[in-house]
């Protein structure tokens, strides 16, 4: 089955700086790559996603890039704010929506 | 607004007990999923269902079973609870029209 690795496991950034989280996947058939954010005590929520026919996607301060050849994708958060502090999960799936998640990255934004 | 609810937020059970976790959604979504979440391991898929009475094993089905008798309800069953099943359990639904999984609030299960 699919194996998704996520790095780093923890990330501490100064407010206003950028944060980057990287994931690799093993199944070349995967074609859907969402990112979920989970705030403390809350449920995971989708923040951005990308399909394999697109190399980059942006939504305000967050962006995701995908390199199909290398089988890796990354989340970029610019101008970080305290409310960006959370656990972020990457995931990969084929057409059946069966998501394989990474282990998560705990992001702490220091004021 | 999609609503996914789970029967309990916190549950404490004894080793060997049969445990039922229920998930109910109100958006007529076809696909439903059960995950467990453990620190450092992320979310791991236990079982999923594409339709009523249909179920498929995920990555870690051992020790679990599921039931989907109605479209809106997906139950996770621990046949004989063990301490290594202490975890946070998350239910999710997925609409075929929109690529997003909607998660329930989670059930923190402790098996003693």
PDB file of C-alpha atoms in Angstrom:
ATOM      1  CA  UNK A   1       0.000   0.000   0.000  1.00  0.00           C
ATOM      2  CA  UNK A   2       0.862   3.676  -0.006  1.00  0.00           C
ATOM      3  CA  UNK A   3       3.532   4.931   2.418  1.00  0.00           C
ATOM      4  CA  UNK A   4       3.667   8.664   3.168  1.00  0.00           C
ATOM      5  CA  UNK A   5       6.601  10.136   5.065  1.00  0.00           C
ATOM      6  CA  UNK A   6       6.430  13.644   6.508  1.00  0.00           C
ATOM      7  CA  UNK A   7       9.214  15.909   7.762  1.00  0.00           C
ATOM      8  CA  UNK A   8       9.923  17.575  10.083  1.00  0.00           C
ATOM      9  CA  UNK A   9       7.915  16.210  12.982  1.00  0.00           C
ATOM     10  CA  UNK A  10       8.128  19.561  14.798  1.00  0.00           C
ATOM     11  CA  UNK A  11       8.740  23.050  13.469  1.00  0.00           C
ATOM     12  CA  UNK A  12       9.140  26.270  15.420  1.00  0.00           C
ATOM     13  CA  UNK A  13       9.121  29.553  13.521  1.00  0.00           C
ATOM     14  CA  UNK A  14       9.137  33.225  14.407  1.00  0.00           C
ATOM     15  CA  UNK A  15       5.936  35.062  13.618  1.00  0.00           C
ATOM     16  CA  UNK A  16       6.168  36.504  10.139  1.00  0.00           C
ATOM     17  CA  UNK A  17       8.642  33.893   8.899  1.00  0.00           C
ATOM     18  CA  UNK A  18       7.834  31.085   6.465  1.00  0.00           C
ATOM     19  CA  UNK A  19       7.235  27.428   7.296  1.00  0.00           C
ATOM     20  CA  UNK A  20       7.810  24.507   4.957  1.00  0.00           C
ATOM     21  CA  UNK A  21       6.677  20.920   5.479  1.00  0.00           C
ATOM     22  CA  UNK A  22       7.739  18.147   3.109  1.00  0.00           C
ATOM     23  CA  UNK A  23       6.160  14.791   2.303  1.00  0.00           C
ATOM     24  CA  UNK A  24       7.160  11.889   0.115  1.00  0.00           C
ATOM     25  CA  UNK A  25       4.928   9.100  -1.163  1.00  0.00           C
ATOM     26  CA  UNK A  26       5.624   5.663  -2.550  1.00  0.00           C
ATOM     27  CA  UNK A  27       2.726   4.774  -4.868  1.00  0.00           C
ATOM     28  CA  UNK A  28       3.136   6.338  -8.293  1.00  0.00           C
ATOM     29  CA  UNK A  29      -0.611   5.801  -8.869  1.00  0.00           C
ATOM     30  CA  UNK A  30      -1.474   8.381  -6.197  1.00  0.00           C
ATOM     31  CA  UNK A  31      -3.011  11.429  -7.813  1.00  0.00           C
ATOM     32  CA  UNK A  32      -4.581  13.444  -5.003  1.00  0.00           C
ATOM     33  CA  UNK A  33      -2.625  15.192  -2.239  1.00  0.00           C
ATOM     34  CA  UNK A  34      -4.515  17.077   0.477  1.00  0.00           C
ATOM     35  CA  UNK A  35      -3.201  18.871   3.532  1.00  0.00           C
ATOM     36  CA  UNK A  36      -5.151  18.908   6.789  1.00  0.00           C
ATOM     37  CA  UNK A  37      -4.727  21.201   9.775  1.00  0.00           C
ATOM     38  CA  UNK A  38      -5.662  20.055  13.273  1.00  0.00           C
ATOM     39  CA  UNK A  39      -5.797  22.613  16.040  1.00  0.00           C
ATOM     40  CA  UNK A  40      -5.482  21.437  19.612  1.00  0.00           C
ATOM     41  CA  UNK A  41      -8.554  19.483  20.664  1.00  0.00           C
ATOM     42  CA  UNK A  42     -10.267  19.914  17.318  1.00  0.00           C
ATOM     43  CA  UNK A  43     -10.942  17.777  14.285  1.00  0.00           C
ATOM     44  CA  UNK A  44      -8.673  17.823  11.194  1.00  0.00           C
ATOM     45  CA  UNK A  45      -9.798  20.217   8.476  1.00  0.00           C
ATOM     46  CA  UNK A  46      -8.755  20.451   4.856  1.00  0.00           C
ATOM     47  CA  UNK A  47      -6.713  23.574   4.118  1.00  0.00           C
ATOM     48  CA  UNK A  48      -5.478  22.960   0.588  1.00  0.00           C
ATOM     49  CA  UNK A  49      -5.135  20.127  -1.897  1.00  0.00           C
ATOM     50  CA  UNK A  50      -3.516  19.435  -5.235  1.00  0.00           C
ATOM     51  CA  UNK A  51      -4.033  16.930  -8.017  1.00  0.00           C
ATOM     52  CA  UNK A  52      -1.261  15.281  -9.970  1.00  0.00           C
ATOM     53  CA  UNK A  53      -1.960  17.265 -13.147  1.00  0.00           C
ATOM     54  CA  UNK A  54      -0.965  20.489 -11.370  1.00  0.00           C
ATOM     55  CA  UNK A  55       2.493  21.471 -10.121  1.00  0.00           C
ATOM     56  CA  UNK A  56       1.570  24.248  -7.717  1.00  0.00           C
ATOM     57  CA  UNK A  57      -1.488  25.707  -6.055  1.00  0.00           C
ATOM     58  CA  UNK A  58      -1.850  28.817  -3.880  1.00  0.00           C
ATOM     59  CA  UNK A  59      -4.504  30.052  -1.508  1.00  0.00           C
ATOM     60  CA  UNK A  60      -3.589  33.323   0.164  1.00  0.00           C
ATOM     61  CA  UNK A  61      -0.678  32.579   2.514  1.00  0.00           C
ATOM     62  CA  UNK A  62      -0.510  28.856   1.864  1.00  0.00           C
ATOM     63  CA  UNK A  63       0.778  27.028  -1.195  1.00  0.00           C
ATOM     64  CA  UNK A  64       1.425  23.436  -2.130  1.00  0.00           C
ATOM     65  CA  UNK A  65       3.938  22.179  -4.682  1.00  0.00           C
ATOM     66  CA  UNK A  66       4.085  18.733  -6.232  1.00  0.00           C
ATOM     67  CA  UNK A  67       6.960  16.950  -7.942  1.00  0.00           C
ATOM     68  CA  UNK A  68       5.532  13.776  -9.461  1.00  0.00           C
ATOM     69  CA  UNK A  69       8.845  12.555 -10.776  1.00  0.00           C
ATOM     70  CA  UNK A  70      10.451  12.672  -7.353  1.00  0.00           C
ATOM     71  CA  UNK A  71       7.203  11.702  -5.614  1.00  0.00           C
ATOM     72  CA  UNK A  72       7.252  14.512  -3.119  1.00  0.00           C
ATOM     73  CA  UNK A  73       5.030  17.440  -2.257  1.00  0.00           C
ATOM     74  CA  UNK A  74       5.386  20.351   0.120  1.00  0.00           C
ATOM     75  CA  UNK A  75       3.289  22.831   2.069  1.00  0.00           C
ATOM     76  CA  UNK A  76       4.483  26.413   2.296  1.00  0.00           C
ATOM     77  CA  UNK A  77       3.056  28.905   4.774  1.00  0.00           C
ATOM     78  CA  UNK A  78       4.218  32.492   4.401  1.00  0.00           C
ATOM     79  CA  UNK A  79       3.975  35.340   6.903  1.00  0.00           C
ATOM     80  CA  UNK A  80       3.126  32.928   9.708  1.00  0.00           C
ATOM     81  CA  UNK A  81       0.737  34.052  12.416  1.00  0.00           C
ATOM     82  CA  UNK A  82      -0.006  32.631  15.888  1.00  0.00           C
ATOM     83  CA  UNK A  83      -3.209  31.046  14.576  1.00  0.00           C
ATOM     84  CA  UNK A  84      -1.103  28.924  12.227  1.00  0.00           C
ATOM     85  CA  UNK A  85       0.106  26.950  15.276  1.00  0.00           C
ATOM     86  CA  UNK A  86      -1.351  23.457  14.843  1.00  0.00           C
ATOM     87  CA  UNK A  87      -0.558  19.950  13.662  1.00  0.00           C
ATOM     88  CA  UNK A  88      -0.434  19.621   9.884  1.00  0.00           C
ATOM     89  CA  UNK A  89      -0.945  16.321   8.063  1.00  0.00           C
ATOM     90  CA  UNK A  90      -0.172  15.547   4.465  1.00  0.00           C
ATOM     91  CA  UNK A  91      -1.930  12.699   2.712  1.00  0.00           C
ATOM     92  CA  UNK A  92      -1.974  10.876  -0.609  1.00  0.00           C
ATOM     93  CA  UNK A  93      -4.712   8.946  -2.383  1.00  0.00           C
ATOM     94  CA  UNK A  94      -5.707   7.379  -5.653  1.00  0.00           C
ATOM     95  CA  UNK A  95      -9.190   7.714  -7.106  1.00  0.00           C
ATOM     96  CA  UNK A  96     -10.840   5.776  -4.314  1.00  0.00           C
ATOM     97  CA  UNK A  97     -10.344   8.607  -1.753  1.00  0.00           C
ATOM     98  CA  UNK A  98      -8.601   6.192   0.561  1.00  0.00           C
ATOM     99  CA  UNK A  99      -6.186   8.602   2.197  1.00  0.00           C
ATOM    100  CA  UNK A 100      -2.803   7.558   3.535  1.00  0.00           C
ATOM    101  CA  UNK A 101      -1.614  10.179   6.007  1.00  0.00           C
ATOM    102  CA  UNK A 102       1.824  11.281   7.072  1.00  0.00           C
ATOM    103  CA  UNK A 103       2.716  11.245  10.763  1.00  0.00           C
ATOM    104  CA  UNK A 104       2.084  14.973  11.177  1.00  0.00           C
ATOM    105  CA  UNK A 105       4.111  18.122  11.841  1.00  0.00           C
ATOM    106  CA  UNK A 106       3.551  20.195  14.957  1.00  0.00           C
ATOM    107  CA  UNK A 107       4.029  23.832  13.983  1.00  0.00           C
ATOM    108  CA  UNK A 108       4.588  26.426  16.691  1.00  0.00           C
ATOM    109  CA  UNK A 109       4.620  30.098  15.747  1.00  0.00           C
ATOM    110  CA  UNK A 110       6.544  32.178  18.293  1.00  0.00           C
ATOM    111  CA  UNK A 111       5.285  35.706  18.879  1.00  0.00           C
TER     112      UNK A 111
ATOM    113  CA  UNK B   1     -22.775  22.739   6.780  1.00  0.00           C
ATOM    114  CA  UNK B   2     -21.659  19.135   6.994  1.00  0.00           C
ATOM    115  CA  UNK B   3     -22.263  17.568  10.350  1.00  0.00           C
ATOM    116  CA  UNK B   4     -20.451  14.414  11.436  1.00  0.00           C
ATOM    117  CA  UNK B   5     -21.157  13.299  14.969  1.00  0.00           C
ATOM    118  CA  UNK B   6     -19.720  10.509  17.079  1.00  0.00           C
ATOM    119  CA  UNK B   7     -21.557   8.824  19.903  1.00  0.00           C
ATOM    120  CA  UNK B   8     -19.061   9.623  22.664  1.00  0.00           C
ATOM    121  CA  UNK B   9     -16.179  12.051  23.195  1.00  0.00           C
ATOM    122  CA  UNK B  10     -14.609   9.947  25.932  1.00  0.00           C
ATOM    123  CA  UNK B  11     -15.010   6.262  26.676  1.00  0.00           C
ATOM    124  CA  UNK B  12     -13.377   3.974  29.229  1.00  0.00           C
ATOM    125  CA  UNK B  13     -13.708   0.231  28.773  1.00  0.00           C
ATOM    126  CA  UNK B  14     -12.178  -2.871  30.294  1.00  0.00           C
ATOM    127  CA  UNK B  15     -10.015  -5.400  28.499  1.00  0.00           C
ATOM    128  CA  UNK B  16     -12.151  -8.020  26.782  1.00  0.00           C
ATOM    129  CA  UNK B  17     -15.278  -5.883  26.511  1.00  0.00           C
ATOM    130  CA  UNK B  18     -17.099  -5.476  23.211  1.00  0.00           C
ATOM    131  CA  UNK B  19     -17.069  -1.801  22.254  1.00  0.00           C
ATOM    132  CA  UNK B  20     -19.277   0.043  19.782  1.00  0.00           C
ATOM    133  CA  UNK B  21     -18.338   3.432  18.359  1.00  0.00           C
ATOM    134  CA  UNK B  22     -20.987   5.124  16.269  1.00  0.00           C
ATOM    135  CA  UNK B  23     -20.698   7.769  13.604  1.00  0.00           C
ATOM    136  CA  UNK B  24     -23.614   9.626  12.042  1.00  0.00           C
ATOM    137  CA  UNK B  25     -23.541  12.088   9.130  1.00  0.00           C
ATOM    138  CA  UNK B  26     -26.313  14.274   7.794  1.00  0.00           C
ATOM    139  CA  UNK B  27     -25.074  15.044   4.290  1.00  0.00           C
ATOM    140  CA  UNK B  28     -25.973  11.883   2.389  1.00  0.00           C
ATOM    141  CA  UNK B  29     -22.312  11.170   1.641  1.00  0.00           C
ATOM    142  CA  UNK B  30     -21.595   7.786   0.133  1.00  0.00           C
ATOM    143  CA  UNK B  31     -18.156   7.232   1.610  1.00  0.00           C
ATOM    144  CA  UNK B  32     -17.403   6.840   5.297  1.00  0.00           C
ATOM    145  CA  UNK B  33     -14.134   6.048   7.078  1.00  0.00           C
ATOM    146  CA  UNK B  34     -12.803   5.087  10.492  1.00  0.00           C
ATOM    147  CA  UNK B  35      -9.300   6.156  11.516  1.00  0.00           C
ATOM    148  CA  UNK B  36      -7.312   5.907  14.677  1.00  0.00           C
ATOM    149  CA  UNK B  37      -4.936   8.686  15.615  1.00  0.00           C
ATOM    150  CA  UNK B  38      -1.841   8.068  17.729  1.00  0.00           C
ATOM    151  CA  UNK B  39       1.002  10.501  18.496  1.00  0.00           C
ATOM    152  CA  UNK B  40       3.819  10.192  15.999  1.00  0.00           C
ATOM    153  CA  UNK B  41       1.819   7.858  13.739  1.00  0.00           C
ATOM    154  CA  UNK B  42      -0.685  10.239  12.205  1.00  0.00           C
ATOM    155  CA  UNK B  43      -4.087   8.952  11.150  1.00  0.00           C
ATOM    156  CA  UNK B  44      -4.298   5.311  10.135  1.00  0.00           C
ATOM    157  CA  UNK B  45      -7.251   3.914   8.223  1.00  0.00           C
ATOM    158  CA  UNK B  46      -9.052   1.020   9.917  1.00  0.00           C
ATOM    159  CA  UNK B  47     -12.048   0.418   7.631  1.00  0.00           C
ATOM    160  CA  UNK B  48     -14.043   2.293   5.038  1.00  0.00           C
ATOM    161  CA  UNK B  49     -17.366   1.939   3.302  1.00  0.00           C
ATOM    162  CA  UNK B  50     -18.538   3.115  -0.127  1.00  0.00           C
ATOM    163  CA  UNK B  51     -22.176   2.307   0.363  1.00  0.00           C
ATOM    164  CA  UNK B  52     -24.701   0.638   2.609  1.00  0.00           C
ATOM    165  CA  UNK B  53     -23.652  -2.870   3.595  1.00  0.00           C
ATOM    166  CA  UNK B  54     -20.328  -2.436   1.810  1.00  0.00           C
ATOM    167  CA  UNK B  55     -17.061  -2.373   3.711  1.00  0.00           C
ATOM    168  CA  UNK B  56     -13.394  -2.644   2.917  1.00  0.00           C
ATOM    169  CA  UNK B  57     -10.365  -3.118   5.105  1.00  0.00           C
ATOM    170  CA  UNK B  58      -7.980  -0.272   5.561  1.00  0.00           C
ATOM    171  CA  UNK B  59      -4.376  -0.480   6.702  1.00  0.00           C
ATOM    172  CA  UNK B  60      -4.945  -1.732  10.275  1.00  0.00           C
ATOM    173  CA  UNK B  61      -8.216  -3.744  10.425  1.00  0.00           C
ATOM    174  CA  UNK B  62      -7.042  -6.393  12.884  1.00  0.00           C
ATOM    175  CA  UNK B  63      -9.180  -6.487  16.015  1.00  0.00           C
ATOM    176  CA  UNK B  64     -11.918  -4.328  14.489  1.00  0.00           C
ATOM    177  CA  UNK B  65     -15.072  -4.818  12.467  1.00  0.00           C
ATOM    178  CA  UNK B  66     -17.623  -2.389  11.055  1.00  0.00           C
ATOM    179  CA  UNK B  67     -21.284  -2.176  10.205  1.00  0.00           C
ATOM    180  CA  UNK B  68     -23.130   0.062   7.805  1.00  0.00           C
ATOM    181  CA  UNK B  69     -26.837  -0.783   7.768  1.00  0.00           C
ATOM    182  CA  UNK B  70     -27.955   2.751   6.879  1.00  0.00           C
ATOM    183  CA  UNK B  71     -26.260   5.313   4.680  1.00  0.00           C
ATOM    184  CA  UNK B  72     -25.905   7.888   7.444  1.00  0.00           C
ATOM    185  CA  UNK B  73     -24.487   5.572  10.089  1.00  0.00           C
ATOM    186  CA  UNK B  74     -21.143   3.769  10.237  1.00  0.00           C
ATOM    187  CA  UNK B  75     -20.240   1.792  13.335  1.00  0.00           C
ATOM    188  CA  UNK B  76     -16.828   0.593  14.464  1.00  0.00           C
ATOM    189  CA  UNK B  77     -16.791  -2.502  16.657  1.00  0.00           C
ATOM    190  CA  UNK B  78     -13.975  -3.713  18.863  1.00  0.00           C
ATOM    191  CA  UNK B  79     -14.846  -7.379  19.347  1.00  0.00           C
ATOM    192  CA  UNK B  80     -12.669  -7.817  22.438  1.00  0.00           C
ATOM    193  CA  UNK B  81     -11.003  -4.588  23.521  1.00  0.00           C
ATOM    194  CA  UNK B  82      -7.308  -4.677  24.331  1.00  0.00           C
ATOM    195  CA  UNK B  83      -5.043  -2.075  25.915  1.00  0.00           C
ATOM    196  CA  UNK B  84      -3.260  -1.478  22.599  1.00  0.00           C
ATOM    197  CA  UNK B  85      -6.544  -0.200  21.214  1.00  0.00           C
ATOM    198  CA  UNK B  86      -6.410   2.800  23.531  1.00  0.00           C
ATOM    199  CA  UNK B  87      -6.456   5.672  21.065  1.00  0.00           C
ATOM    200  CA  UNK B  88      -8.352   8.560  19.517  1.00  0.00           C
ATOM    201  CA  UNK B  89     -10.861   7.283  16.947  1.00  0.00           C
ATOM    202  CA  UNK B  90     -11.981   9.584  14.170  1.00  0.00           C
ATOM    203  CA  UNK B  91     -14.832   9.032  11.773  1.00  0.00           C
ATOM    204  CA  UNK B  92     -14.915  10.831   8.428  1.00  0.00           C
ATOM    205  CA  UNK B  93     -17.187  11.167   5.432  1.00  0.00           C
ATOM    206  CA  UNK B  94     -16.305  12.026   1.864  1.00  0.00           C
ATOM    207  CA  UNK B  95     -18.505  13.457  -0.802  1.00  0.00           C
ATOM    208  CA  UNK B  96     -17.937  12.179  -4.316  1.00  0.00           C
ATOM    209  CA  UNK B  97     -18.703  15.688  -5.580  1.00  0.00           C
ATOM    210  CA  UNK B  98     -16.143  17.549  -3.485  1.00  0.00           C
ATOM    211  CA  UNK B  99     -12.679  16.320  -2.600  1.00  0.00           C
ATOM    212  CA  UNK B 100     -12.772  16.755   1.130  1.00  0.00           C
ATOM    213  CA  UNK B 101     -13.043  14.397   4.052  1.00  0.00           C
ATOM    214  CA  UNK B 102     -15.152  15.787   6.873  1.00  0.00           C
ATOM    215  CA  UNK B 103     -14.118  14.528  10.261  1.00  0.00           C
ATOM    216  CA  UNK B 104     -16.148  13.946  13.388  1.00  0.00           C
ATOM    217  CA  UNK B 105     -14.987  15.302  16.763  1.00  0.00           C
ATOM    218  CA  UNK B 106     -13.323  12.039  17.732  1.00  0.00           C
ATOM    219  CA  UNK B 107     -13.768   9.513  20.519  1.00  0.00           C
ATOM    220  CA  UNK B 108     -10.921   9.098  22.976  1.00  0.00           C
ATOM    221  CA  UNK B 109     -11.089   5.459  24.019  1.00  0.00           C
ATOM    222  CA  UNK B 110      -9.163   4.159  26.990  1.00  0.00           C
ATOM    223  CA  UNK B 111      -8.991   0.411  27.564  1.00  0.00           C
ATOM    224  CA  UNK B 112      -7.863  -0.596  31.050  1.00  0.00           C
TER     225      UNK B 112
END
